[in-house]
């Protein structure tokens, strides 16, 4: 692992279900590239933490 996505998740305030949904969607975009997967997860979690992005109920 390049990035500690679990630590970022714990600071994000997301539920486990929200985090799993985000991971699933990002993994679909990067099925064979773990570094890009982790980078995008970190970017999303940082955007949520800063209030730039929200998880919408689906």
mmCIF file with all atom_site columns, C-alpha atoms in Angstrom:
data_model
loop_
_atom_site.group_PDB
_atom_site.id
_atom_site.type_symbol
_atom_site.label_atom_id
_atom_site.label_alt_id
_atom_site.label_comp_id
_atom_site.label_asym_id
_atom_site.label_entity_id
_atom_site.label_seq_id
_atom_site.pdbx_PDB_ins_code
_atom_site.Cartn_x
_atom_site.Cartn_y
_atom_site.Cartn_z
_atom_site.occupancy
_atom_site.B_iso_or_equiv
_atom_site.pdbx_formal_charge
_atom_site.auth_seq_id
_atom_site.auth_comp_id
_atom_site.auth_asym_id
_atom_site.auth_atom_id
_atom_site.pdbx_PDB_model_num
ATOM 1  C CA . UNK A 1 1  ? 0.000   0.000  0.000   1.00 0.00 ? 1  UNK A CA 1
ATOM 2  C CA . UNK A 1 2  ? 1.185   3.443  -0.881  1.00 0.00 ? 2  UNK A CA 1
ATOM 3  C CA . UNK A 1 3  ? -1.519  5.310  1.011   1.00 0.00 ? 3  UNK A CA 1
ATOM 4  C CA . UNK A 1 4  ? -3.171  4.490  4.306   1.00 0.00 ? 4  UNK A CA 1
ATOM 5  C CA . UNK A 1 5  ? -6.768  4.565  3.137   1.00 0.00 ? 5  UNK A CA 1
ATOM 6  C CA . UNK A 1 6  ? -8.022  2.941  6.338   1.00 0.00 ? 6  UNK A CA 1
ATOM 7  C CA . UNK A 1 7  ? -6.618  5.769  8.483   1.00 0.00 ? 7  UNK A CA 1
ATOM 8  C CA . UNK A 1 8  ? -8.111  8.337  6.102   1.00 0.00 ? 8  UNK A CA 1
ATOM 9  C CA . UNK A 1 9  ? -11.465 6.539  6.285   1.00 0.00 ? 9  UNK A CA 1
ATOM 10 C CA . UNK A 1 10 ? -11.471 6.666  10.083  1.00 0.00 ? 10 UNK A CA 1
ATOM 11 C CA . UNK A 1 11 ? -10.989 10.457 9.937   1.00 0.00 ? 11 UNK A CA 1
ATOM 12 C CA . UNK A 1 12 ? -13.615 10.954 7.230   1.00 0.00 ? 12 UNK A CA 1
ATOM 13 C CA . UNK A 1 13 ? -16.774 10.487 9.262   1.00 0.00 ? 13 UNK A CA 1
ATOM 14 C CA . UNK A 1 14 ? -18.207 8.119  6.652   1.00 0.00 ? 14 UNK A CA 1
ATOM 15 C CA . UNK A 1 15 ? -20.098 4.989  7.495   1.00 0.00 ? 15 UNK A CA 1
ATOM 16 C CA . UNK A 1 16 ? -18.613 1.635  6.549   1.00 0.00 ? 16 UNK A CA 1
ATOM 17 C CA . UNK A 1 17 ? -21.341 1.265  3.916   1.00 0.00 ? 17 UNK A CA 1
ATOM 18 C CA . UNK A 1 18 ? -20.510 4.643  2.337   1.00 0.00 ? 18 UNK A CA 1
ATOM 19 C CA . UNK A 1 19 ? -16.804 3.839  2.309   1.00 0.00 ? 19 UNK A CA 1
ATOM 20 C CA . UNK A 1 20 ? -17.397 0.426  0.747   1.00 0.00 ? 20 UNK A CA 1
ATOM 21 C CA . UNK A 1 21 ? -19.575 1.989  -1.955  1.00 0.00 ? 21 UNK A CA 1
ATOM 22 C CA . UNK A 1 22 ? -16.873 4.545  -2.784  1.00 0.00 ? 22 UNK A CA 1
ATOM 23 C CA . UNK A 1 23 ? -14.218 1.840  -2.885  1.00 0.00 ? 23 UNK A CA 1
ATOM 24 C CA . UNK A 1 24 ? -16.377 -0.303 -5.163  1.00 0.00 ? 24 UNK A CA 1
ATOM 25 C CA . UNK A 1 25 ? -16.968 2.558  -7.606  1.00 0.00 ? 25 UNK A CA 1
ATOM 26 C CA . UNK A 1 26 ? -13.303 3.559  -7.683  1.00 0.00 ? 26 UNK A CA 1
ATOM 27 C CA . UNK A 1 27 ? -12.163 -0.055 -8.060  1.00 0.00 ? 27 UNK A CA 1
ATOM 28 C CA . UNK A 1 28 ? -14.435 -0.362 -11.112 1.00 0.00 ? 28 UNK A CA 1
ATOM 29 C CA . UNK A 1 29 ? -12.496 2.530  -12.680 1.00 0.00 ? 29 UNK A CA 1
ATOM 30 C CA . UNK A 1 30 ? -9.087  1.059  -11.759 1.00 0.00 ? 30 UNK A CA 1
ATOM 31 C CA . UNK A 1 31 ? -9.483  -2.729 -11.601 1.00 0.00 ? 31 UNK A CA 1
ATOM 32 C CA . UNK A 1 32 ? -5.791  -3.491 -12.085 1.00 0.00 ? 32 UNK A CA 1
ATOM 33 C CA . UNK A 1 33 ? -4.055  -0.409 -10.706 1.00 0.00 ? 33 UNK A CA 1
ATOM 34 C CA . UNK A 1 34 ? -3.785  -0.389 -6.919  1.00 0.00 ? 34 UNK A CA 1
ATOM 35 C CA . UNK A 1 35 ? -1.839  2.873  -6.763  1.00 0.00 ? 35 UNK A CA 1
ATOM 36 C CA . UNK A 1 36 ? -4.438  4.807  -8.785  1.00 0.00 ? 36 UNK A CA 1
ATOM 37 C CA . UNK A 1 37 ? -7.205  3.181  -6.743  1.00 0.00 ? 37 UNK A CA 1
ATOM 38 C CA . UNK A 1 38 ? -5.613  4.292  -3.468  1.00 0.00 ? 38 UNK A CA 1
ATOM 39 C CA . UNK A 1 39 ? -4.792  7.764  -4.792  1.00 0.00 ? 39 UNK A CA 1
ATOM 40 C CA . UNK A 1 40 ? -8.383  8.380  -5.863  1.00 0.00 ? 40 UNK A CA 1
ATOM 41 C CA . UNK A 1 41 ? -9.738  7.062  -2.559  1.00 0.00 ? 41 UNK A CA 1
ATOM 42 C CA . UNK A 1 42 ? -7.432  9.455  -0.670  1.00 0.00 ? 42 UNK A CA 1
ATOM 43 C CA . UNK A 1 43 ? -8.473  12.361 -2.880  1.00 0.00 ? 43 UNK A CA 1
ATOM 44 C CA . UNK A 1 44 ? -12.171 11.631 -2.339  1.00 0.00 ? 44 UNK A CA 1
ATOM 45 C CA . UNK A 1 45 ? -11.758 11.267 1.432   1.00 0.00 ? 45 UNK A CA 1
ATOM 46 C CA . UNK A 1 46 ? -9.816  14.535 1.613   1.00 0.00 ? 46 UNK A CA 1
ATOM 47 C CA . UNK A 1 47 ? -12.495 16.313 -0.416  1.00 0.00 ? 47 UNK A CA 1
ATOM 48 C CA . UNK A 1 48 ? -15.182 14.982 1.928   1.00 0.00 ? 48 UNK A CA 1
ATOM 49 C CA . UNK A 1 49 ? -13.200 16.012 5.000   1.00 0.00 ? 49 UNK A CA 1
ATOM 50 C CA . UNK A 1 50 ? -12.758 19.558 3.634   1.00 0.00 ? 50 UNK A CA 1
ATOM 51 C CA . UNK A 1 51 ? -16.426 19.828 2.681   1.00 0.00 ? 51 UNK A CA 1
ATOM 52 C CA . UNK A 1 52 ? -15.844 19.944 -1.081  1.00 0.00 ? 52 UNK A CA 1
ATOM 53 C CA . UNK A 1 53 ? -17.742 16.725 -1.763  1.00 0.00 ? 53 UNK A CA 1
ATOM 54 C CA . UNK A 1 54 ? -20.644 14.868 -0.166  1.00 0.00 ? 54 UNK A CA 1
ATOM 55 C CA . UNK A 1 55 ? -21.808 11.290 -0.315  1.00 0.00 ? 55 UNK A CA 1
ATOM 56 C CA . UNK A 1 56 ? -25.380 11.294 -1.572  1.00 0.00 ? 56 UNK A CA 1
ATOM 57 C CA . UNK A 1 57 ? -27.860 8.657  -0.531  1.00 0.00 ? 57 UNK A CA 1
ATOM 58 C CA . UNK A 1 58 ? -28.725 6.390  -3.428  1.00 0.00 ? 58 UNK A CA 1
#
